[in-house]
Amino acid sequence: MRIRTRPRFAMVLLLATTAVHAADPPPATVTMRAGRWALVTQTLLPHLEEALRYATTRDERCLDAPAVDELFAVLRHEALAGCTLAATGDTHVFALHCRNAQAASGRAMVETSDDVLTAVLDLKMGGKNMTLAQRVTGRRVGACPSYP
C-alpha cells in the first residue's frame, strides 16, 4: 500500500507545482497621468518588401494606468494569443511571456511623463527568423469624462 501512495503523492505534488509555474503572470501596468491620449502606433516589419514594411495608425483613447499589453495592438493578434508582458526588476522594462514558449520572445520599454508616452516592443517570432517592432508615442490631450 505504501508503494502506491508515494507515487500518487508525488504525482499530485508534481501537478500542483506545474500548475503554479504555468499560471499567467499578473498584468503589468503603466503609471501615467489619466486622461485622453493621442497615440501614434508604428509597426516595423523589416523582413517585408519596402512598400509593406511600415504601418502607422493614429487614435485617441482614455487611459488610466493601462496594462502594458493594451498599448501594443500587435499583442491582440491570434499568433500571439497567450502572450503577455510582465514586469521585470526595472520599472520601465517588461518581458514577454507566452504560454507556448515557442510562440515568441521579446521585451518592451515604456517611458512616461505627465504628458508624453513612448513605448517600444521588440519581438522575435519563435521558431522563425521573423522580427518585428511596434513603437507607440503619445501625448495627453485633455481629460476624459470619468477622469480628472
JSON list of C-alpha atoms in Angstrom, two decimals:
[
{"chain": "A", "resi": 1, "resn": "MET", "atom": "CA", "xyz": [0.00, 0.00, 0.00]},
{"chain": "A", "resi": 2, "resn": "ARG", "atom": "CA", "xyz": [2.80, 2.38, 0.83]},
{"chain": "A", "resi": 3, "resn": "ILE", "atom": "CA", "xyz": [4.37, 1.95, -2.57]},
{"chain": "A", "resi": 4, "resn": "ARG", "atom": "CA", "xyz": [1.13, 3.06, -4.27]},
{"chain": "A", "resi": 5, "resn": "THR", "atom": "CA", "xyz": [0.55, 6.16, -2.11]},
{"chain": "A", "resi": 6, "resn": "ARG", "atom": "CA", "xyz": [4.01, 7.63, -2.67]},
{"chain": "A", "resi": 7, "resn": "PRO", "atom": "CA", "xyz": [3.71, 7.70, -6.47]},
{"chain": "A", "resi": 8, "resn": "ARG", "atom": "CA", "xyz": [0.25, 9.25, -6.15]},
{"chain": "A", "resi": 9, "resn": "PHE", "atom": "CA", "xyz": [1.51, 11.86, -3.71]},
{"chain": "A", "resi": 10, "resn": "ALA", "atom": "CA", "xyz": [4.49, 12.58, -5.96]},
{"chain": "A", "resi": 11, "resn": "MET", "atom": "CA", "xyz": [2.18, 12.93, -9.00]},
{"chain": "A", "resi": 12, "resn": "VAL", "atom": "CA", "xyz": [-0.15, 15.32, -7.14]},
{"chain": "A", "resi": 13, "resn": "LEU", "atom": "CA", "xyz": [2.82, 17.37, -5.95]},
{"chain": "A", "resi": 14, "resn": "LEU", "atom": "CA", "xyz": [4.26, 17.48, -9.49]},
{"chain": "A", "resi": 15, "resn": "LEU", "atom": "CA", "xyz": [0.92, 18.59, -10.98]},
{"chain": "A", "resi": 16, "resn": "ALA", "atom": "CA", "xyz": [0.43, 21.26, -8.32]},
{"chain": "A", "resi": 17, "resn": "THR", "atom": "CA", "xyz": [3.94, 22.63, -8.90]},
{"chain": "A", "resi": 18, "resn": "THR", "atom": "CA", "xyz": [3.45, 22.62, -12.67]},
{"chain": "A", "resi": 19, "resn": "ALA", "atom": "CA", "xyz": [0.15, 24.45, -12.34]},
{"chain": "A", "resi": 20, "resn": "VAL", "atom": "CA", "xyz": [1.77, 27.21, -10.31]},
{"chain": "A", "resi": 21, "resn": "HIS", "atom": "CA", "xyz": [4.54, 27.72, -12.88]},
{"chain": "A", "resi": 22, "resn": "ALA", "atom": "CA", "xyz": [2.12, 27.59, -15.82]},
{"chain": "A", "resi": 23, "resn": "ALA", "atom": "CA", "xyz": [-0.09, 30.36, -14.43]},
{"chain": "A", "resi": 24, "resn": "ASP", "atom": "CA", "xyz": [-0.03, 33.66, -16.28]},
{"chain": "A", "resi": 25, "resn": "PRO", "atom": "CA", "xyz": [1.89, 36.44, -14.56]},
{"chain": "A", "resi": 26, "resn": "PRO", "atom": "CA", "xyz": [-0.28, 39.30, -13.29]},
{"chain": "A", "resi": 27, "resn": "PRO", "atom": "CA", "xyz": [-0.78, 42.07, -15.87]},
{"chain": "A", "resi": 28, "resn": "ALA", "atom": "CA", "xyz": [1.87, 44.75, -15.69]},
{"chain": "A", "resi": 29, "resn": "THR", "atom": "CA", "xyz": [0.58, 48.31, -15.68]},
{"chain": "A", "resi": 30, "resn": "VAL", "atom": "CA", "xyz": [1.98, 51.64, -16.76]},
{"chain": "A", "resi": 31, "resn": "THR", "atom": "CA", "xyz": [1.99, 54.56, -14.36]},
{"chain": "A", "resi": 32, "resn": "MET", "atom": "CA", "xyz": [0.81, 57.61, -16.25]},
{"chain": "A", "resi": 33, "resn": "ARG", "atom": "CA", "xyz": [-1.42, 60.63, -15.86]},
{"chain": "A", "resi": 34, "resn": "ALA", "atom": "CA", "xyz": [-5.01, 59.65, -16.52]},
{"chain": "A", "resi": 35, "resn": "GLY", "atom": "CA", "xyz": [-6.75, 61.35, -19.40]},
{"chain": "A", "resi": 36, "resn": "ARG", "atom": "CA", "xyz": [-7.34, 61.40, -23.13]},
{"chain": "A", "resi": 37, "resn": "TRP", "atom": "CA", "xyz": [-4.21, 60.47, -25.08]},
{"chain": "A", "resi": 38, "resn": "ALA", "atom": "CA", "xyz": [-3.45, 60.94, -28.79]},
{"chain": "A", "resi": 39, "resn": "LEU", "atom": "CA", "xyz": [-1.48, 57.83, -29.78]},
{"chain": "A", "resi": 40, "resn": "VAL", "atom": "CA", "xyz": [0.56, 57.05, -32.88]},
{"chain": "A", "resi": 41, "resn": "THR", "atom": "CA", "xyz": [1.45, 53.39, -33.37]},
{"chain": "A", "resi": 42, "resn": "GLN", "atom": "CA", "xyz": [4.14, 52.41, -35.87]},
{"chain": "A", "resi": 43, "resn": "THR", "atom": "CA", "xyz": [4.77, 48.78, -36.73]},
{"chain": "A", "resi": 44, "resn": "LEU", "atom": "CA", "xyz": [8.05, 47.89, -38.40]},
{"chain": "A", "resi": 45, "resn": "LEU", "atom": "CA", "xyz": [8.40, 44.57, -40.20]},
{"chain": "A", "resi": 46, "resn": "PRO", "atom": "CA", "xyz": [11.99, 44.67, -41.53]},
{"chain": "A", "resi": 47, "resn": "HIS", "atom": "CA", "xyz": [11.73, 41.35, -43.42]},
{"chain": "A", "resi": 48, "resn": "LEU", "atom": "CA", "xyz": [8.98, 42.58, -45.80]},
{"chain": "A", "resi": 49, "resn": "GLU", "atom": "CA", "xyz": [9.45, 44.49, -49.01]},
{"chain": "A", "resi": 50, "resn": "GLU", "atom": "CA", "xyz": [9.70, 48.27, -48.76]},
{"chain": "A", "resi": 51, "resn": "ALA", "atom": "CA", "xyz": [6.04, 49.05, -49.52]},
{"chain": "A", "resi": 52, "resn": "LEU", "atom": "CA", "xyz": [4.76, 46.78, -46.73]},
{"chain": "A", "resi": 53, "resn": "ARG", "atom": "CA", "xyz": [7.49, 47.38, -44.18]},
{"chain": "A", "resi": 54, "resn": "TYR", "atom": "CA", "xyz": [5.82, 50.14, -42.15]},
{"chain": "A", "resi": 55, "resn": "ALA", "atom": "CA", "xyz": [2.28, 50.50, -40.83]},
{"chain": "A", "resi": 56, "resn": "THR", "atom": "CA", "xyz": [1.11, 53.55, -38.88]},
{"chain": "A", "resi": 57, "resn": "THR", "atom": "CA", "xyz": [-2.18, 54.10, -37.06]},
{"chain": "A", "resi": 58, "resn": "ARG", "atom": "CA", "xyz": [-3.47, 57.05, -35.08]},
{"chain": "A", "resi": 59, "resn": "ASP", "atom": "CA", "xyz": [-6.16, 57.10, -32.41]},
{"chain": "A", "resi": 60, "resn": "GLU", "atom": "CA", "xyz": [-7.27, 58.79, -29.21]},
{"chain": "A", "resi": 61, "resn": "ARG", "atom": "CA", "xyz": [-8.07, 56.83, -26.07]},
{"chain": "A", "resi": 62, "resn": "CYS", "atom": "CA", "xyz": [-8.82, 57.44, -22.43]},
{"chain": "A", "resi": 63, "resn": "LEU", "atom": "CA", "xyz": [-6.08, 55.82, -20.35]},
{"chain": "A", "resi": 64, "resn": "ASP", "atom": "CA", "xyz": [-5.66, 55.42, -16.61]},
{"chain": "A", "resi": 65, "resn": "ALA", "atom": "CA", "xyz": [-2.76, 53.12, -15.60]},
{"chain": "A", "resi": 66, "resn": "PRO", "atom": "CA", "xyz": [-3.34, 50.75, -18.54]},
{"chain": "A", "resi": 67, "resn": "ALA", "atom": "CA", "xyz": [-1.94, 47.26, -18.74]},
{"chain": "A", "resi": 68, "resn": "VAL", "atom": "CA", "xyz": [1.23, 47.40, -20.85]},
{"chain": "A", "resi": 69, "resn": "ASP", "atom": "CA", "xyz": [-0.33, 44.82, -23.20]},
{"chain": "A", "resi": 70, "resn": "GLU", "atom": "CA", "xyz": [-3.10, 47.32, -24.06]},
{"chain": "A", "resi": 71, "resn": "LEU", "atom": "CA", "xyz": [-0.56, 49.75, -25.53]},
{"chain": "A", "resi": 72, "resn": "PHE", "atom": "CA", "xyz": [0.59, 47.32, -28.23]},
{"chain": "A", "resi": 73, "resn": "ALA", "atom": "CA", "xyz": [-2.04, 46.31, -30.78]},
{"chain": "A", "resi": 74, "resn": "VAL", "atom": "CA", "xyz": [0.15, 43.52, -32.15]},
{"chain": "A", "resi": 75, "resn": "LEU", "atom": "CA", "xyz": [-0.33, 41.57, -28.90]},
{"chain": "A", "resi": 76, "resn": "ARG", "atom": "CA", "xyz": [-4.01, 41.14, -29.81]},
{"chain": "A", "resi": 77, "resn": "HIS", "atom": "CA", "xyz": [-3.07, 39.15, -32.94]},
{"chain": "A", "resi": 78, "resn": "GLU", "atom": "CA", "xyz": [-4.00, 35.47, -32.82]},
{"chain": "A", "resi": 79, "resn": "ALA", "atom": "CA", "xyz": [-0.38, 34.41, -33.40]},
{"chain": "A", "resi": 80, "resn": "LEU", "atom": "CA", "xyz": [0.43, 35.95, -30.01]},
{"chain": "A", "resi": 81, "resn": "ALA", "atom": "CA", "xyz": [-2.57, 34.56, -28.13]},
{"chain": "A", "resi": 82, "resn": "GLY", "atom": "CA", "xyz": [-1.45, 33.64, -24.63]},
{"chain": "A", "resi": 83, "resn": "CYS", "atom": "CA", "xyz": [1.41, 36.15, -24.64]},
{"chain": "A", "resi": 84, "resn": "THR", "atom": "CA", "xyz": [1.57, 38.95, -22.06]},
{"chain": "A", "resi": 85, "resn": "LEU", "atom": "CA", "xyz": [4.11, 41.48, -20.88]},
{"chain": "A", "resi": 86, "resn": "ALA", "atom": "CA", "xyz": [5.27, 41.08, -17.29]},
{"chain": "A", "resi": 87, "resn": "ALA", "atom": "CA", "xyz": [7.22, 43.44, -15.09]},
{"chain": "A", "resi": 88, "resn": "THR", "atom": "CA", "xyz": [10.93, 42.87, -14.60]},
{"chain": "A", "resi": 89, "resn": "GLY", "atom": "CA", "xyz": [13.06, 44.39, -11.89]},
{"chain": "A", "resi": 90, "resn": "ASP", "atom": "CA", "xyz": [13.28, 47.61, -13.92]},
{"chain": "A", "resi": 91, "resn": "THR", "atom": "CA", "xyz": [10.09, 49.71, -13.80]},
{"chain": "A", "resi": 92, "resn": "HIS", "atom": "CA", "xyz": [10.49, 50.66, -17.48]},
{"chain": "A", "resi": 93, "resn": "VAL", "atom": "CA", "xyz": [11.24, 47.22, -18.94]},
{"chain": "A", "resi": 94, "resn": "PHE", "atom": "CA", "xyz": [8.74, 44.39, -19.45]},
{"chain": "A", "resi": 95, "resn": "ALA", "atom": "CA", "xyz": [9.46, 40.82, -20.59]},
{"chain": "A", "resi": 96, "resn": "LEU", "atom": "CA", "xyz": [7.20, 38.93, -22.98]},
{"chain": "A", "resi": 97, "resn": "HIS", "atom": "CA", "xyz": [5.87, 35.67, -21.51]},
{"chain": "A", "resi": 98, "resn": "CYS", "atom": "CA", "xyz": [3.93, 33.25, -23.70]},
{"chain": "A", "resi": 99, "resn": "ARG", "atom": "CA", "xyz": [2.03, 30.16, -22.56]},
{"chain": "A", "resi": 100, "resn": "ASN", "atom": "CA", "xyz": [3.57, 28.48, -25.58]},
{"chain": "A", "resi": 101, "resn": "ALA", "atom": "CA", "xyz": [7.25, 29.31, -25.10]},
{"chain": "A", "resi": 102, "resn": "GLN", "atom": "CA", "xyz": [7.85, 28.67, -28.81]},
{"chain": "A", "resi": 103, "resn": "ALA", "atom": "CA", "xyz": [5.37, 31.38, -29.93]},
{"chain": "A", "resi": 104, "resn": "ALA", "atom": "CA", "xyz": [7.59, 34.42, -29.48]},
{"chain": "A", "resi": 105, "resn": "SER", "atom": "CA", "xyz": [10.13, 36.17, -27.31]},
{"chain": "A", "resi": 106, "resn": "GLY", "atom": "CA", "xyz": [10.71, 39.83, -26.70]},
{"chain": "A", "resi": 107, "resn": "ARG", "atom": "CA", "xyz": [10.58, 42.82, -24.43]},
{"chain": "A", "resi": 108, "resn": "ALA", "atom": "CA", "xyz": [9.04, 46.25, -24.16]},
{"chain": "A", "resi": 109, "resn": "MET", "atom": "CA", "xyz": [10.38, 49.50, -22.79]},
{"chain": "A", "resi": 110, "resn": "VAL", "atom": "CA", "xyz": [7.98, 52.21, -21.64]},
{"chain": "A", "resi": 111, "resn": "GLU", "atom": "CA", "xyz": [8.78, 55.80, -20.62]},
{"chain": "A", "resi": 112, "resn": "THR", "atom": "CA", "xyz": [6.11, 58.19, -19.38]},
{"chain": "A", "resi": 113, "resn": "SER", "atom": "CA", "xyz": [5.86, 61.70, -18.04]},
{"chain": "A", "resi": 114, "resn": "ASP", "atom": "CA", "xyz": [2.81, 63.78, -17.23]},
{"chain": "A", "resi": 115, "resn": "ASP", "atom": "CA", "xyz": [2.01, 64.48, -20.88]},
{"chain": "A", "resi": 116, "resn": "VAL", "atom": "CA", "xyz": [4.24, 62.19, -23.00]},
{"chain": "A", "resi": 117, "resn": "LEU", "atom": "CA", "xyz": [4.36, 58.43, -23.59]},
{"chain": "A", "resi": 118, "resn": "THR", "atom": "CA", "xyz": [6.97, 56.48, -25.52]},
{"chain": "A", "resi": 119, "resn": "ALA", "atom": "CA", "xyz": [6.78, 52.68, -25.70]},
{"chain": "A", "resi": 120, "resn": "VAL", "atom": "CA", "xyz": [8.69, 50.20, -27.88]},
{"chain": "A", "resi": 121, "resn": "LEU", "atom": "CA", "xyz": [8.03, 46.45, -28.21]},
{"chain": "A", "resi": 122, "resn": "ASP", "atom": "CA", "xyz": [10.63, 44.24, -29.91]},
{"chain": "A", "resi": 123, "resn": "LEU", "atom": "CA", "xyz": [9.51, 40.72, -30.86]},
{"chain": "A", "resi": 124, "resn": "LYS", "atom": "CA", "xyz": [11.06, 37.64, -32.37]},
{"chain": "A", "resi": 125, "resn": "MET", "atom": "CA", "xyz": [8.58, 35.03, -33.51]},
{"chain": "A", "resi": 126, "resn": "GLY", "atom": "CA", "xyz": [9.56, 31.63, -32.15]},
{"chain": "A", "resi": 127, "resn": "GLY", "atom": "CA", "xyz": [11.00, 29.04, -34.50]},
{"chain": "A", "resi": 128, "resn": "LYS", "atom": "CA", "xyz": [11.34, 31.61, -37.29]},
{"chain": "A", "resi": 129, "resn": "ASN", "atom": "CA", "xyz": [13.78, 34.30, -38.22]},
{"chain": "A", "resi": 130, "resn": "MET", "atom": "CA", "xyz": [10.97, 36.87, -38.20]},
{"chain": "A", "resi": 131, "resn": "THR", "atom": "CA", "xyz": [11.32, 40.01, -36.12]},
{"chain": "A", "resi": 132, "resn": "LEU", "atom": "CA", "xyz": [9.05, 42.98, -35.70]},
{"chain": "A", "resi": 133, "resn": "ALA", "atom": "CA", "xyz": [8.86, 46.10, -33.61]},
{"chain": "A", "resi": 134, "resn": "GLN", "atom": "CA", "xyz": [5.97, 48.27, -32.55]},
{"chain": "A", "resi": 135, "resn": "ARG", "atom": "CA", "xyz": [6.51, 51.83, -31.34]},
{"chain": "A", "resi": 136, "resn": "VAL", "atom": "CA", "xyz": [3.80, 53.83, -29.58]},
{"chain": "A", "resi": 137, "resn": "THR", "atom": "CA", "xyz": [4.17, 57.53, -28.97]},
{"chain": "A", "resi": 138, "resn": "GLY", "atom": "CA", "xyz": [1.53, 59.65, -27.35]},
{"chain": "A", "resi": 139, "resn": "ARG", "atom": "CA", "xyz": [0.69, 62.93, -25.78]},
{"chain": "A", "resi": 140, "resn": "ARG", "atom": "CA", "xyz": [-2.02, 63.77, -23.29]},
{"chain": "A", "resi": 141, "resn": "VAL", "atom": "CA", "xyz": [-4.61, 66.00, -24.96]},
{"chain": "A", "resi": 142, "resn": "GLY", "atom": "CA", "xyz": [-7.05, 66.52, -22.09]},
{"chain": "A", "resi": 143, "resn": "ALA", "atom": "CA", "xyz": [-9.31, 64.96, -19.55]},
{"chain": "A", "resi": 144, "resn": "CYS", "atom": "CA", "xyz": [-11.82, 62.17, -20.08]},
{"chain": "A", "resi": 145, "resn": "PRO", "atom": "CA", "xyz": [-15.38, 62.32, -18.74]},
{"chain": "A", "resi": 146, "resn": "SER", "atom": "CA", "xyz": [-14.61, 59.85, -15.95]},
{"chain": "A", "resi": 147, "resn": "TYR", "atom": "CA", "xyz": [-11.05, 61.04, -15.20]},
{"chain": "A", "resi": 148, "resn": "PRO", "atom": "CA", "xyz": [-9.88, 64.38, -13.75]}
]
